[in-house]
Structures are given as C-alpha cells and as structure tokens.
XYZ file of C-alpha atoms in Angstrom:
462
model
C 7.158 0.654 -14.403
C 5.973 4.229 -13.936
C 4.925 5.262 -10.682
C 1.135 4.329 -9.939
C -0.344 7.722 -10.046
C -4.171 9.367 -10.351
C -5.731 12.713 -10.441
C -8.046 13.179 -7.404
C -10.537 15.855 -6.521
C -10.932 16.463 -2.851
C -14.165 18.326 -1.817
C -14.252 19.830 1.570
C -16.841 20.697 3.859
C -17.100 21.803 7.629
C -19.539 21.861 10.640
C -19.922 24.163 13.776
C -16.805 26.145 12.965
C -15.650 28.691 15.571
C -17.565 32.068 14.988
C -14.672 35.022 15.513
C -17.085 37.913 13.891
C -18.911 40.127 15.947
C -22.309 40.835 14.612
C -21.945 38.211 11.891
C -20.609 34.718 11.527
C -17.273 33.776 10.308
C -16.271 33.921 6.628
C -14.327 30.598 6.116
C -11.860 29.598 3.605
C -9.872 26.285 3.813
C -6.289 26.069 2.615
C -4.692 22.663 1.587
C -0.688 22.293 2.237
C 1.171 19.244 1.316
C 4.505 18.332 3.441
C 7.311 18.168 0.960
C 10.438 17.648 3.435
C 10.826 18.065 7.121
C 8.512 20.516 8.678
C 8.168 22.510 5.396
C 4.540 22.683 4.043
C 3.746 24.058 0.458
C 0.339 25.211 -0.249
C -1.360 23.219 -3.108
C -4.431 24.969 -3.351
C -7.450 27.028 -1.262
C -11.296 26.873 -1.439
C -13.413 30.051 -2.053
C -14.505 32.151 0.856
C -17.854 31.461 1.981
C -19.531 34.530 3.844
C -21.554 34.337 7.162
C -21.512 30.506 7.546
C -20.244 27.998 10.372
C -21.265 24.971 8.258
C -19.634 25.861 4.929
C -19.709 23.249 1.959
C -16.810 24.515 -0.360
C -17.581 24.414 -3.938
C -14.443 24.917 -5.149
C -12.493 21.247 -5.476
C -8.699 20.851 -4.950
C -6.900 18.907 -7.317
C -4.046 16.527 -6.293
C -1.862 14.059 -8.023
C -2.175 10.642 -5.562
C 0.785 8.234 -5.724
C -0.250 4.944 -4.237
C 3.522 3.884 -3.095
C 4.147 7.350 -1.450
C 3.369 8.825 1.909
C 1.794 12.119 1.020
C 1.043 14.411 4.220
C -1.801 17.031 4.017
C -2.799 19.707 6.264
C -6.463 21.223 5.865
C -6.109 24.760 7.560
C -9.426 26.824 7.971
C -9.521 30.702 8.483
C -11.904 33.424 8.839
C -11.117 35.824 6.004
C -11.953 39.388 6.787
C -9.966 41.262 4.109
C -8.892 40.986 0.481
C -5.151 39.959 1.044
C -3.674 36.632 -0.021
C -1.670 36.399 2.995
C -3.445 34.390 5.696
C -0.973 35.088 8.644
C -3.441 38.111 9.281
C -6.784 36.199 9.413
C -8.195 34.397 12.409
C -7.158 30.632 12.369
C -10.380 28.436 13.104
C -8.636 25.031 12.942
C -6.735 22.425 11.079
C -6.625 18.632 10.271
C -3.605 16.603 9.347
C -3.556 13.257 7.348
C -2.116 11.547 4.688
C -4.019 11.443 1.043
C -3.840 7.624 1.074
C -6.113 7.853 4.306
C -8.575 10.060 2.298
C -8.385 7.836 -0.640
C -9.060 4.579 1.219
C -11.942 5.855 3.021
C -13.378 7.970 0.193
C -14.821 9.989 2.848
C -13.086 11.186 5.961
C -14.555 13.256 8.848
C -12.525 14.410 11.962
C -12.391 16.946 14.458
C -10.563 20.126 13.824
C -7.626 21.078 16.444
C -6.242 24.450 17.213
C -2.560 24.881 16.999
C -1.831 23.842 20.701
C -3.365 20.661 19.786
C -6.919 21.489 21.549
C -10.219 21.071 19.982
C -11.435 23.877 17.761
C -14.755 24.114 19.854
C -17.048 21.159 18.107
C -15.734 22.040 14.625
C -15.058 19.159 12.205
C -14.141 18.834 8.747
C -15.151 16.245 6.144
C -12.861 15.547 3.018
C -14.178 13.381 0.244
C -11.989 11.999 -2.731
C -13.079 11.317 -6.238
C -11.115 10.155 -9.098
C -11.044 12.654 -12.110
C -12.528 11.327 -14.973
C -10.234 10.998 -18.460
C -7.512 11.006 -16.182
C -5.262 9.090 -18.386
C -5.489 11.604 -21.465
C -4.622 14.368 -18.869
C -1.376 12.581 -17.672
C -0.351 11.631 -20.682
C -0.236 15.174 -22.338
C 1.014 16.519 -19.313
C 4.058 14.119 -18.550
C 4.995 10.756 -20.076
C 6.634 9.416 -16.887
C 3.082 8.940 -15.257
C 1.097 6.719 -17.455
C -1.195 4.206 -16.172
C -0.317 0.540 -15.744
C -0.953 -1.570 -18.836
C -2.921 -5.003 -18.287
C -2.712 -7.562 -20.993
C -5.376 -10.273 -20.827
C -4.612 -13.598 -22.446
C -6.509 -16.917 -23.333
C -4.238 -19.177 -20.876
C -2.664 -22.165 -22.400
C -0.350 -24.600 -20.210
C 1.884 -24.808 -23.020
C 2.845 -21.098 -23.023
C 1.166 -20.485 -26.333
C -1.313 -17.799 -24.580
C -3.529 -16.045 -27.082
C -3.974 -12.163 -26.525
C -7.595 -11.076 -25.876
C -7.177 -7.608 -25.133
C -5.291 -4.524 -23.404
C -6.926 -2.028 -20.937
C -5.065 0.513 -18.677
C -5.944 1.158 -14.727
C -4.001 2.028 -11.818
C -4.212 0.635 -7.919
C -6.337 3.551 -6.657
C -9.208 2.776 -9.314
C -8.976 -0.844 -8.108
C -8.776 -0.173 -4.512
C -12.027 2.174 -4.955
C -14.152 -0.670 -6.434
C -17.217 -1.701 -5.048
C -20.656 -3.104 -5.951
C -22.327 0.258 -6.284
C -19.546 1.576 -8.240
C -17.737 -1.227 -10.210
C -14.220 -0.688 -12.127
C -14.963 -1.650 -15.626
C -12.302 -1.866 -18.453
C -12.891 -2.471 -22.052
C -10.333 -5.201 -23.365
C -9.202 -3.758 -27.043
C -7.283 -6.082 -29.432
C -5.293 -3.775 -31.332
C -5.023 -5.808 -34.454
C -8.858 -6.625 -34.327
C -9.498 -2.918 -34.106
C -7.265 -2.188 -37.156
C -9.151 -4.785 -39.533
C -12.594 -4.432 -38.351
C -14.482 -0.961 -38.369
C -17.400 -2.413 -36.380
C -14.894 -3.682 -33.584
C -15.850 -2.354 -30.123
C -13.722 -4.387 -27.712
C -13.156 -8.270 -26.716
C -15.178 -8.190 -23.588
C -15.268 -6.109 -20.558
C -13.298 -6.934 -17.319
C -15.258 -5.782 -14.034
C -14.375 -5.471 -10.560
C -16.558 -4.842 -7.713
C -14.283 -5.472 -4.848
C -10.413 -5.583 -4.434
C -8.950 -5.745 -0.822
C -5.381 -5.610 -0.597
C -4.129 -6.974 2.795
C -0.861 -7.403 4.458
C -1.240 -10.826 5.733
C 1.968 -11.666 7.125
C 5.128 -9.746 8.155
C 7.957 -12.010 8.531
C 11.228 -11.100 10.189
C 14.483 -13.197 9.812
C 15.872 -14.439 13.252
C 18.540 -16.607 11.772
C 22.303 -16.790 13.060
C 23.398 -15.396 10.078
C 22.569 -12.085 11.260
C 24.923 -12.171 14.142
C 24.541 -11.787 17.824
C 22.251 -8.730 18.296
C 24.808 -7.632 21.299
C 27.047 -7.219 18.834
C 27.345 -3.960 16.804
C 28.266 -5.639 13.788
C 24.618 -7.538 14.143
C 22.014 -6.737 11.534
C 19.771 -7.022 14.631
C 21.960 -4.793 16.803
C 19.909 -1.569 17.837
C 21.873 1.643 17.642
C 22.195 4.429 20.127
C 19.354 6.219 17.844
C 17.103 3.137 18.323
C 17.412 1.693 15.069
C 18.746 -1.095 12.839
C 18.173 -2.188 9.186
C 15.147 -4.423 10.205
C 13.684 -1.603 12.240
C 14.086 0.854 8.953
C 12.633 -1.430 6.497
C 9.334 -1.954 8.631
C 8.940 1.813 9.365
C 9.525 2.770 5.510
C 7.053 0.205 3.811
C 4.652 -0.207 6.779
C 3.981 3.790 6.941
C 2.762 3.501 3.269
C 0.755 0.100 3.598
C -0.966 0.933 6.770
C -2.960 3.700 4.971
C -4.769 0.967 3.116
C -5.824 -1.314 6.267
C -9.245 0.035 7.642
C -8.515 -1.741 11.314
C -4.505 -1.349 10.865
C -3.988 -4.890 12.614
C -0.816 -6.772 11.156
C 0.069 -10.253 12.081
C 3.701 -10.005 12.425
C 6.254 -13.240 12.932
C 9.840 -14.257 13.064
C 11.329 -17.279 11.647
C 14.548 -19.317 12.235
C 15.104 -18.656 15.856
C 14.804 -20.960 19.176
C 12.038 -19.658 21.231
C 10.916 -20.202 24.851
C 9.995 -22.051 26.894
C 11.158 -25.218 25.073
C 13.868 -23.589 22.772
C 12.734 -25.392 19.595
C 13.471 -23.725 16.336
C 10.362 -22.220 15.051
C 9.881 -21.141 11.636
C 6.735 -19.146 12.216
C 6.567 -17.665 15.613
C 4.203 -14.635 16.513
C 6.539 -11.745 17.533
C 3.970 -11.073 20.624
C 4.134 -14.238 21.535
C 0.555 -14.681 21.231
C -0.388 -17.432 18.582
C -4.184 -17.063 19.087
C -3.805 -13.402 18.331
C -0.517 -12.524 16.353
C -1.773 -9.069 15.321
C 0.225 -5.808 15.798
C -1.621 -2.563 16.167
C -0.076 -0.338 13.470
C 3.669 -0.088 12.221
C 4.246 1.331 15.909
C 2.763 -2.259 16.907
C 5.032 -4.250 14.835
C 8.210 -2.150 16.029
C 7.170 -2.393 19.762
C 6.565 -6.400 19.561
C 10.195 -6.619 17.482
C 11.955 -4.842 20.200
C 10.105 -6.951 22.818
C 10.796 -10.302 21.054
C 14.709 -9.685 20.291
C 16.136 -10.444 23.737
C 13.975 -13.157 24.421
C 15.010 -15.555 21.490
C 18.035 -17.118 20.373
C 19.177 -16.535 16.708
C 19.441 -19.884 15.338
C 18.406 -21.487 11.734
C 18.141 -22.670 9.204
C 16.662 -19.645 7.129
C 13.787 -21.270 5.454
C 11.031 -19.277 3.789
C 8.785 -21.895 2.405
C 6.689 -22.370 5.750
C 5.459 -19.020 6.144
C 5.088 -18.500 2.185
C 2.563 -21.825 2.353
C 1.180 -20.515 5.355
C -0.192 -17.321 3.624
C -0.846 -19.417 0.456
C -3.327 -21.318 2.716
C -5.471 -17.913 3.178
C -4.866 -17.280 -0.516
C -6.133 -20.972 -1.584
C -9.446 -20.211 0.428
C -9.851 -16.815 -1.332
C -9.145 -18.548 -4.565
C -12.145 -20.601 -4.234
C -14.643 -17.628 -3.774
C -16.335 -16.892 -7.363
C -15.623 -13.350 -6.947
C -12.572 -11.046 -7.190
C -12.485 -10.098 -3.676
C -9.172 -10.580 -1.681
C -5.342 -10.293 -2.514
C -2.743 -11.156 0.079
C 0.968 -9.894 0.641
C 3.694 -11.354 2.469
C 6.606 -9.161 3.484
C 9.843 -10.869 4.425
C 12.925 -9.129 5.669
C 15.908 -11.157 5.634
C 19.636 -11.029 5.492
C 19.232 -13.109 2.223
C 20.896 -16.565 3.461
C 18.359 -19.052 2.397
C 18.637 -22.710 2.974
C 15.485 -23.969 1.515
C 15.691 -22.722 -1.938
C 14.128 -25.799 -3.674
C 11.090 -25.728 -1.384
C 10.782 -21.834 -1.550
C 10.548 -22.341 -5.650
C 8.014 -25.061 -5.167
C 6.014 -22.735 -2.726
C 6.235 -19.719 -5.058
C 5.309 -21.331 -8.249
C 2.162 -22.603 -6.336
C 1.479 -19.378 -4.761
C 1.666 -17.755 -8.233
C -1.703 -19.328 -8.933
C -3.242 -17.730 -5.794
C -4.532 -14.269 -4.995
C -1.150 -13.001 -3.239
C 2.331 -11.136 -3.624
C 5.738 -11.490 -1.904
C 7.837 -8.711 -1.136
C 11.458 -9.357 -0.195
C 13.625 -6.702 1.661
C 17.156 -7.892 1.834
C 19.177 -6.264 4.677
C 22.736 -6.271 5.122
C 25.557 -6.663 2.675
C 25.211 -10.563 1.788
C 25.177 -12.214 -1.523
C 21.566 -11.557 -2.818
C 21.685 -13.704 -5.978
C 19.332 -16.346 -4.524
C 16.640 -13.457 -3.742
C 17.144 -11.921 -7.418
C 16.629 -15.588 -8.839
C 13.241 -15.632 -6.775
C 12.335 -12.433 -8.008
C 12.198 -13.776 -11.537
C 12.773 -10.391 -13.407
C 15.151 -12.076 -15.658
C 13.208 -14.928 -16.505
C 10.266 -17.105 -15.482
C 10.910 -18.808 -12.051
C 10.522 -22.733 -12.081
C 9.983 -25.298 -9.462
C 12.538 -27.933 -9.071
C 10.313 -30.235 -11.334
C 10.328 -27.626 -14.120
C 6.905 -26.376 -13.528
C 6.526 -22.437 -14.466
C 5.058 -19.749 -12.292
C 2.262 -18.370 -14.150
C 2.825 -14.915 -13.341
C 5.489 -13.073 -11.406
C 4.734 -12.233 -7.708
C 7.834 -11.670 -6.075
C 9.539 -8.036 -5.715
C 12.876 -8.264 -4.089
C 15.042 -4.919 -3.298
C 18.016 -4.617 -1.258
C 17.675 -2.225 1.673
C 21.188 -0.818 1.518
C 20.767 0.448 -2.430
C 18.234 3.113 -0.808
C 20.267 3.609 2.589
C 21.161 7.267 1.572
C 18.235 7.883 -0.383
C 14.992 9.862 0.932
C 13.332 7.525 3.554
C 10.276 7.428 0.766
C 12.320 5.758 -1.826
C 12.542 2.302 -0.369
C 8.695 1.982 -0.165
C 8.216 3.272 -3.798
C 10.365 0.661 -5.077
C 9.034 -2.378 -3.283
C 5.291 -1.338 -4.198
C 6.027 -0.458 -7.885
C 5.060 -3.704 -9.252
C 2.164 -4.495 -6.796
C -0.611 -3.042 -8.869
C 0.036 -4.832 -11.902
C 0.309 -8.155 -9.858
C -2.999 -7.599 -8.576
C -4.791 -6.834 -11.619
C -2.745 -9.630 -13.488
C -4.441 -12.465 -11.181
C -7.741 -11.129 -11.458
C -7.450 -11.330 -15.180
C -5.958 -14.792 -15.690
C -8.681 -16.117 -13.420
C -11.448 -14.373 -15.128
C -13.243 -14.027 -11.949
C -16.900 -12.774 -11.891
C -17.746 -9.834 -9.790
C -19.778 -10.486 -6.563
C -23.412 -10.255 -6.803
C -23.488 -8.222 -3.422
C -20.731 -6.496 -1.523
C -19.333 -9.098 0.868
C -18.502 -8.021 4.413
C -14.862 -9.176 4.612
C -12.004 -8.338 6.506
C -8.188 -8.993 6.159
C -6.811 -11.644 8.544
C-alpha cells in the first residue's frame, strides 16, 4: 500500500515578540526547518518579513507533505531581519519552538511559548501554527509522483454469501478522516465506474459522510510468557542490555512515538499477559503493567517504558501464550462503540510477542468476531521464532476463518516481524506497522453504513 500522505499548509502567527530594534519594533520572519537525521535540520520554507511588528500574522503559508505513519520533527525559528541577505546567522534571534507535524495536524491549531536557545522563555512571546489540508491534493500528488497516491475505498452492498455488489469507489487518507468534525465533515462521493460510463447523467451512487473519527490505542499488550527466556539471561528477549534496551522496548518506542501524537491526553492502558503475578502468583492473561487495575494508564510512551521496566523484575514469566483474552477485552469496548448510531470511535490493540501462541483457535474466533467491530490489531513479533501462526492471523494470503468456518468480514490484523527492521532507520518499523490502518478504519465505517452524528459528541478514548 502507498504511503498515507497529504499536503498541508501551515499558517503562522506570533504574539509579544522580543523587541530588538532601537527606535522602532522588530521586523520578524519565521523560518521552518525539518529534522532529517540526528541533529541535522533542513529549511523547508520561510515566511515574509513583517516590518515594525511584535504581533505578526504572516501571510505566506508553508506547504508540507504530511505522512501519517512518520515522525516529522519541525522547528519554527523567528528572527528580526535588518538586512537583505538570505543568511539568517547575522540576524537577531527572537525565539523558536519545536514539535512534530503530527501534533499540529491532530490539534489543527497549536499555540506554544517561544524559547531561546538556552531553553529559557523568549520573554512573553508565543507562536501559533494552524494546519489546513490543501484542496485538490490528490491531483497534485498524482501529477508529481505516482508513489504517493491516496488510499482507495470500495463500498459494497454486503451479502453473507460473499457475493457483494459494488456500490462505488472513493479515495481518502487518514489525515482527512482524523480531521472530520461536525462543523467540517469529511464527505466523499461514491462513484461506480461502470454506471458512470453507461449514463451521461450519472453523478454518484451516494455520499459517505464522516463527522467524527477517533482512533485510540486502547490497549498495549506485552508478552511475558516463559518462551521469552529468563530476563536475567543475555539470551532472553526481555533481557535489558547495558544500553538500556531490548527488542520489546525498541518496538514500544518506535510505534508509540508516532501514535502518541494522535491521542489528546496521551494516556495509554498497558498490560502484560502470560506471567505469574504477585501476591498470589496466579497466571494472568491481562494484568496492568503498573499493577493498578483501577487506573492502568501510562503517561505517554515514556510512561509505558517506565511501567515495563518496573514490572519486569516483579513477575515470573510463565504461560501459556493466550491472545484471545486481551483481544476479547478490547472487543468489548468496540462492541459498545458499535451500538452508537454514529461513526465515532475506532480502537487499536498493539500486541508485542515472541510469536509462540497456544490458543490459536480461540484467537481466530476472537479476531473473526472483532472484524465486525471498530477495531484493529497490530502484532509485532520479536525474536527469531517461527512466526507462521502470526502470518496466518494477518490474513494477507487469504480470508481468516474461525474454527467453525465463519469468515472475517474484513482484514483487521497487521503483523510485522521486528528483526526485519532491526538495521533499518528507526522510523521504518512504525511506517510498516501503520501502513494498513487508514484502509481498515474507512472500510469499517463503510461496511456499517453508519450515519454521522447530529452533534459533536464529547468522547474520550479509554
């Protein structure tokens, strides 16, 4: 599948900038830089210079390609321009702000204080960045480069016997879905190519409208079964090396750093499974990493990492490796959301495992049931075990069936082996893991034919 990409325009304004000029006010300009690797930043655009103004609203917008599955770090640096040279090194520095493009897109409008290079506040200066999708984006991308096409969605009249009838086709991307709201719904015309060719008067086969789409990482599940090996042994997948990492931690960091930009409170429930836990030392297939069942939430990716590190020496790796309990648990939230008459919430379960699964039939049954619900399952396989069972659950080579023969109505599982990306750039794993997610989200809402809400609900992710 092609990268999930769209073009966005960034509008920039500032308030209460430092005044560096004597006898007049600063003449600000904002340069926008993107981090490409390490500490290397490349300028991708700059605004015009505004004369004698401490509260500029720059008219020139910065055009950026936005990739849902990538971490795109941006720096907004504001200068007082007193000469006509392009080089900014000889101009007075008024402050800067760093963030990711995902943070701007998910907030739509982001206001933050400006900082000096020593990390101190640049007076009372603030910067505001507003992101807006560029119209006719698909045409521009298609003409410029064929690899960045939007995701195509095919809408069918569903039949239980599999003889689905094509209603129409439209194209979208995750950014467009994520930005949908009651005041600005995401609407798409379903076009049936055959009908369009036959009838000159044909317009469309209906319009699909979304007024709210929330994508929530509802659970992170970490495999604590005995097949991982004793954490005290260097051969164990849970052994933390002298550099403070193992494959589990690297997988959490890689995917979590991308996903956390799309969660407003950045609180993620994180669980383990397959271990004996204190004080009774009974085997649990769903225990909170922070040992707090009433509040299993971890604050951001760092919170998940800290909870994992604290939990590891307090449990005994055991077994068996059962996926179905945690899948069914998240499916409970999905079932509740499915009862709503609106396209409102979508849940994601992230499982990190060594791949030795013992409840394959129950897991197949759980996934087939979950395929009817607003949820997806991401599985990251660590270590070098045989992952044939994980690839079977992925269903890329055919439709997954339950032990009784019931078919999954859509593909909701994405499996990725971690070691395939061990020597690749750190962003590569997240890009591969999240590649199928936009298609899975829109396919669910279309098979359900959910009506948009009459008003914007006030909902948060569990």
